[in-house]
Amino acid sequence: MTVTEQTTTEKTGARTDEAATVITGARERIDALDDRIIGLIQERMAVSAVIQEARLSSGGRRVNLAREMEVLGHYRDAFGKPGTSLAMTMLELCRGRI
C-alpha cells in the first residue's frame, strides 16, 4: 500500500480514491451544515433569553413547562425518540442564560 492509499484509508475509511473523494466532499458539506446548526442554536439561545427576561420582569417564571412540552413533542414528531433527547439538550442550553 502506498502512502497516498494509507492516508486515504486513514482519513476516510475508503478503499478507492473515488470513494475517498465522495466522502471528503460529503464531510465538508456536513461541517458546513454543523456550522449553520451551531449558529441557529446560538440564535435560539439569544431569543430564549429575551423571552425569559420578559417573563421574569413581568413577575413570571423563567421556564414555561407547557411550552417546553410543545417543543419536546415537535422534535419527537420530527425525529422519534432521539428527537426528545435532542430537544432536551437544546432546552437545557437555552435555560437561564440571562
PDB file of C-alpha atoms in Angstrom:
ATOM      1  CA  MET A   1       0.000   0.000   0.000  1.00  0.00           C
ATOM      2  CA  THR A   2       1.358   3.431  -0.917  1.00  0.00           C
ATOM      3  CA  VAL A   3       1.475   6.430   1.403  1.00  0.00           C
ATOM      4  CA  THR A   4      -1.421   8.016  -0.534  1.00  0.00           C
ATOM      5  CA  GLU A   5      -3.568   4.901  -0.119  1.00  0.00           C
ATOM      6  CA  GLN A   6      -2.762   4.724   3.576  1.00  0.00           C
ATOM      7  CA  THR A   7      -3.734   8.343   4.027  1.00  0.00           C
ATOM      8  CA  THR A   8      -6.982   7.820   2.087  1.00  0.00           C
ATOM      9  CA  THR A   9      -7.863   4.805   4.205  1.00  0.00           C
ATOM     10  CA  GLU A  10      -6.902   6.501   7.464  1.00  0.00           C
ATOM     11  CA  LYS A  11      -8.790   9.706   6.750  1.00  0.00           C
ATOM     12  CA  THR A  12     -11.950   8.317   5.175  1.00  0.00           C
ATOM     13  CA  GLY A  13     -12.040   4.572   5.649  1.00  0.00           C
ATOM     14  CA  ALA A  14     -12.493   4.307   1.875  1.00  0.00           C
ATOM     15  CA  ARG A  15     -10.678   1.761  -0.234  1.00  0.00           C
ATOM     16  CA  THR A  16     -10.731   3.675  -3.504  1.00  0.00           C
ATOM     17  CA  ASP A  17      -9.818   7.217  -4.463  1.00  0.00           C
ATOM     18  CA  GLU A  18     -13.304   7.706  -5.920  1.00  0.00           C
ATOM     19  CA  ALA A  19     -14.956   6.782  -2.641  1.00  0.00           C
ATOM     20  CA  ALA A  20     -12.491   8.938  -0.708  1.00  0.00           C
ATOM     21  CA  THR A  21     -13.372  11.922  -2.912  1.00  0.00           C
ATOM     22  CA  VAL A  22     -17.092  11.402  -2.285  1.00  0.00           C
ATOM     23  CA  ILE A  23     -16.545  11.045   1.457  1.00  0.00           C
ATOM     24  CA  THR A  24     -14.290  14.100   1.644  1.00  0.00           C
ATOM     25  CA  GLY A  25     -16.840  16.240  -0.196  1.00  0.00           C
ATOM     26  CA  ALA A  26     -19.704  14.978   1.938  1.00  0.00           C
ATOM     27  CA  ARG A  27     -17.745  15.642   5.127  1.00  0.00           C
ATOM     28  CA  GLU A  28     -17.082  19.209   4.013  1.00  0.00           C
ATOM     29  CA  ARG A  29     -20.827  19.653   3.490  1.00  0.00           C
ATOM     30  CA  ILE A  30     -21.542  18.170   6.946  1.00  0.00           C
ATOM     31  CA  ASP A  31     -19.008  20.551   8.515  1.00  0.00           C
ATOM     32  CA  ALA A  32     -20.749  23.499   6.812  1.00  0.00           C
ATOM     33  CA  LEU A  33     -24.151  22.248   7.982  1.00  0.00           C
ATOM     34  CA  ASP A  34     -22.842  21.815  11.533  1.00  0.00           C
ATOM     35  CA  ASP A  35     -21.599  25.424  11.483  1.00  0.00           C
ATOM     36  CA  ARG A  36     -25.069  26.585  10.402  1.00  0.00           C
ATOM     37  CA  ILE A  37     -26.778  24.439  13.063  1.00  0.00           C
ATOM     38  CA  ILE A  38     -24.486  25.833  15.769  1.00  0.00           C
ATOM     39  CA  GLY A  39     -25.268  29.361  14.609  1.00  0.00           C
ATOM     40  CA  LEU A  40     -29.001  28.667  14.678  1.00  0.00           C
ATOM     41  CA  ILE A  41     -28.806  27.217  18.186  1.00  0.00           C
ATOM     42  CA  GLN A  42     -26.865  30.277  19.355  1.00  0.00           C
ATOM     43  CA  GLU A  43     -29.553  32.471  17.785  1.00  0.00           C
ATOM     44  CA  ARG A  44     -32.244  30.417  19.530  1.00  0.00           C
ATOM     45  CA  MET A  45     -30.425  30.854  22.845  1.00  0.00           C
ATOM     46  CA  ALA A  46     -30.441  34.637  22.371  1.00  0.00           C
ATOM     47  CA  VAL A  47     -34.166  34.707  21.532  1.00  0.00           C
ATOM     48  CA  SER A  48     -34.890  32.462  24.500  1.00  0.00           C
ATOM     49  CA  ALA A  49     -33.012  34.881  26.771  1.00  0.00           C
ATOM     50  CA  VAL A  50     -35.245  37.739  25.541  1.00  0.00           C
ATOM     51  CA  ILE A  51     -38.352  35.673  26.312  1.00  0.00           C
ATOM     52  CA  GLN A  52     -37.079  34.713  29.750  1.00  0.00           C
ATOM     53  CA  GLU A  53     -36.189  38.314  30.586  1.00  0.00           C
ATOM     54  CA  ALA A  54     -39.664  39.495  29.556  1.00  0.00           C
ATOM     55  CA  ARG A  55     -41.330  36.722  31.530  1.00  0.00           C
ATOM     56  CA  LEU A  56     -39.238  37.362  34.671  1.00  0.00           C
ATOM     57  CA  SER A  57     -39.651  41.142  34.517  1.00  0.00           C
ATOM     58  CA  SER A  58     -43.427  40.666  34.379  1.00  0.00           C
ATOM     59  CA  GLY A  59     -43.333  38.503  37.512  1.00  0.00           C
ATOM     60  CA  GLY A  60     -43.476  35.170  35.717  1.00  0.00           C
ATOM     61  CA  ARG A  61     -41.241  32.140  35.964  1.00  0.00           C
ATOM     62  CA  ARG A  62     -38.119  31.638  33.879  1.00  0.00           C
ATOM     63  CA  VAL A  63     -39.363  28.342  32.400  1.00  0.00           C
ATOM     64  CA  ASN A  64     -42.783  27.683  30.874  1.00  0.00           C
ATOM     65  CA  LEU A  65     -43.191  23.926  31.185  1.00  0.00           C
ATOM     66  CA  ALA A  66     -46.220  23.785  28.898  1.00  0.00           C
ATOM     67  CA  ARG A  67     -44.206  25.448  26.129  1.00  0.00           C
ATOM     68  CA  GLU A  68     -41.280  23.103  26.727  1.00  0.00           C
ATOM     69  CA  MET A  69     -43.632  20.134  26.345  1.00  0.00           C
ATOM     70  CA  GLU A  70     -44.755  21.569  22.972  1.00  0.00           C
ATOM     71  CA  VAL A  71     -41.126  21.822  21.866  1.00  0.00           C
ATOM     72  CA  LEU A  72     -40.397  18.271  23.023  1.00  0.00           C
ATOM     73  CA  GLY A  73     -43.414  16.977  21.120  1.00  0.00           C
ATOM     74  CA  HIS A  74     -42.399  18.853  17.979  1.00  0.00           C
ATOM     75  CA  TYR A  75     -38.919  17.308  17.997  1.00  0.00           C
ATOM     76  CA  ARG A  76     -40.259  13.864  18.901  1.00  0.00           C
ATOM     77  CA  ASP A  77     -42.697  14.053  15.977  1.00  0.00           C
ATOM     78  CA  ALA A  78     -39.876  15.051  13.629  1.00  0.00           C
ATOM     79  CA  PHE A  79     -37.173  12.614  14.815  1.00  0.00           C
ATOM     80  CA  GLY A  80     -38.793   9.987  17.011  1.00  0.00           C
ATOM     81  CA  LYS A  81     -37.424   9.154  20.450  1.00  0.00           C
ATOM     82  CA  PRO A  82     -33.957  10.634  19.746  1.00  0.00           C
ATOM     83  CA  GLY A  83     -35.723  13.924  18.976  1.00  0.00           C
ATOM     84  CA  THR A  84     -36.807  14.156  22.599  1.00  0.00           C
ATOM     85  CA  SER A  85     -33.194  13.897  23.752  1.00  0.00           C
ATOM     86  CA  LEU A  86     -32.116  16.446  21.169  1.00  0.00           C
ATOM     87  CA  ALA A  87     -34.826  18.877  22.294  1.00  0.00           C
ATOM     88  CA  MET A  88     -33.963  18.360  25.965  1.00  0.00           C
ATOM     89  CA  THR A  89     -30.338  19.242  25.252  1.00  0.00           C
ATOM     90  CA  MET A  90     -31.350  22.324  23.297  1.00  0.00           C
ATOM     91  CA  LEU A  91     -33.774  23.444  26.013  1.00  0.00           C
ATOM     92  CA  GLU A  92     -31.072  22.969  28.609  1.00  0.00           C
ATOM     93  CA  LEU A  93     -28.742  25.179  26.582  1.00  0.00           C
ATOM     94  CA  CYS A  94     -31.430  27.851  26.360  1.00  0.00           C
ATOM     95  CA  ARG A  95     -32.430  27.943  30.040  1.00  0.00           C
ATOM     96  CA  GLY A  96     -31.157  30.547  32.430  1.00  0.00           C
ATOM     97  CA  ARG A  97     -28.824  32.342  30.048  1.00  0.00           C
ATOM     98  CA  ILE A  98     -29.836  35.874  31.022  1.00  0.00           C
TER      99      ILE A  98
END
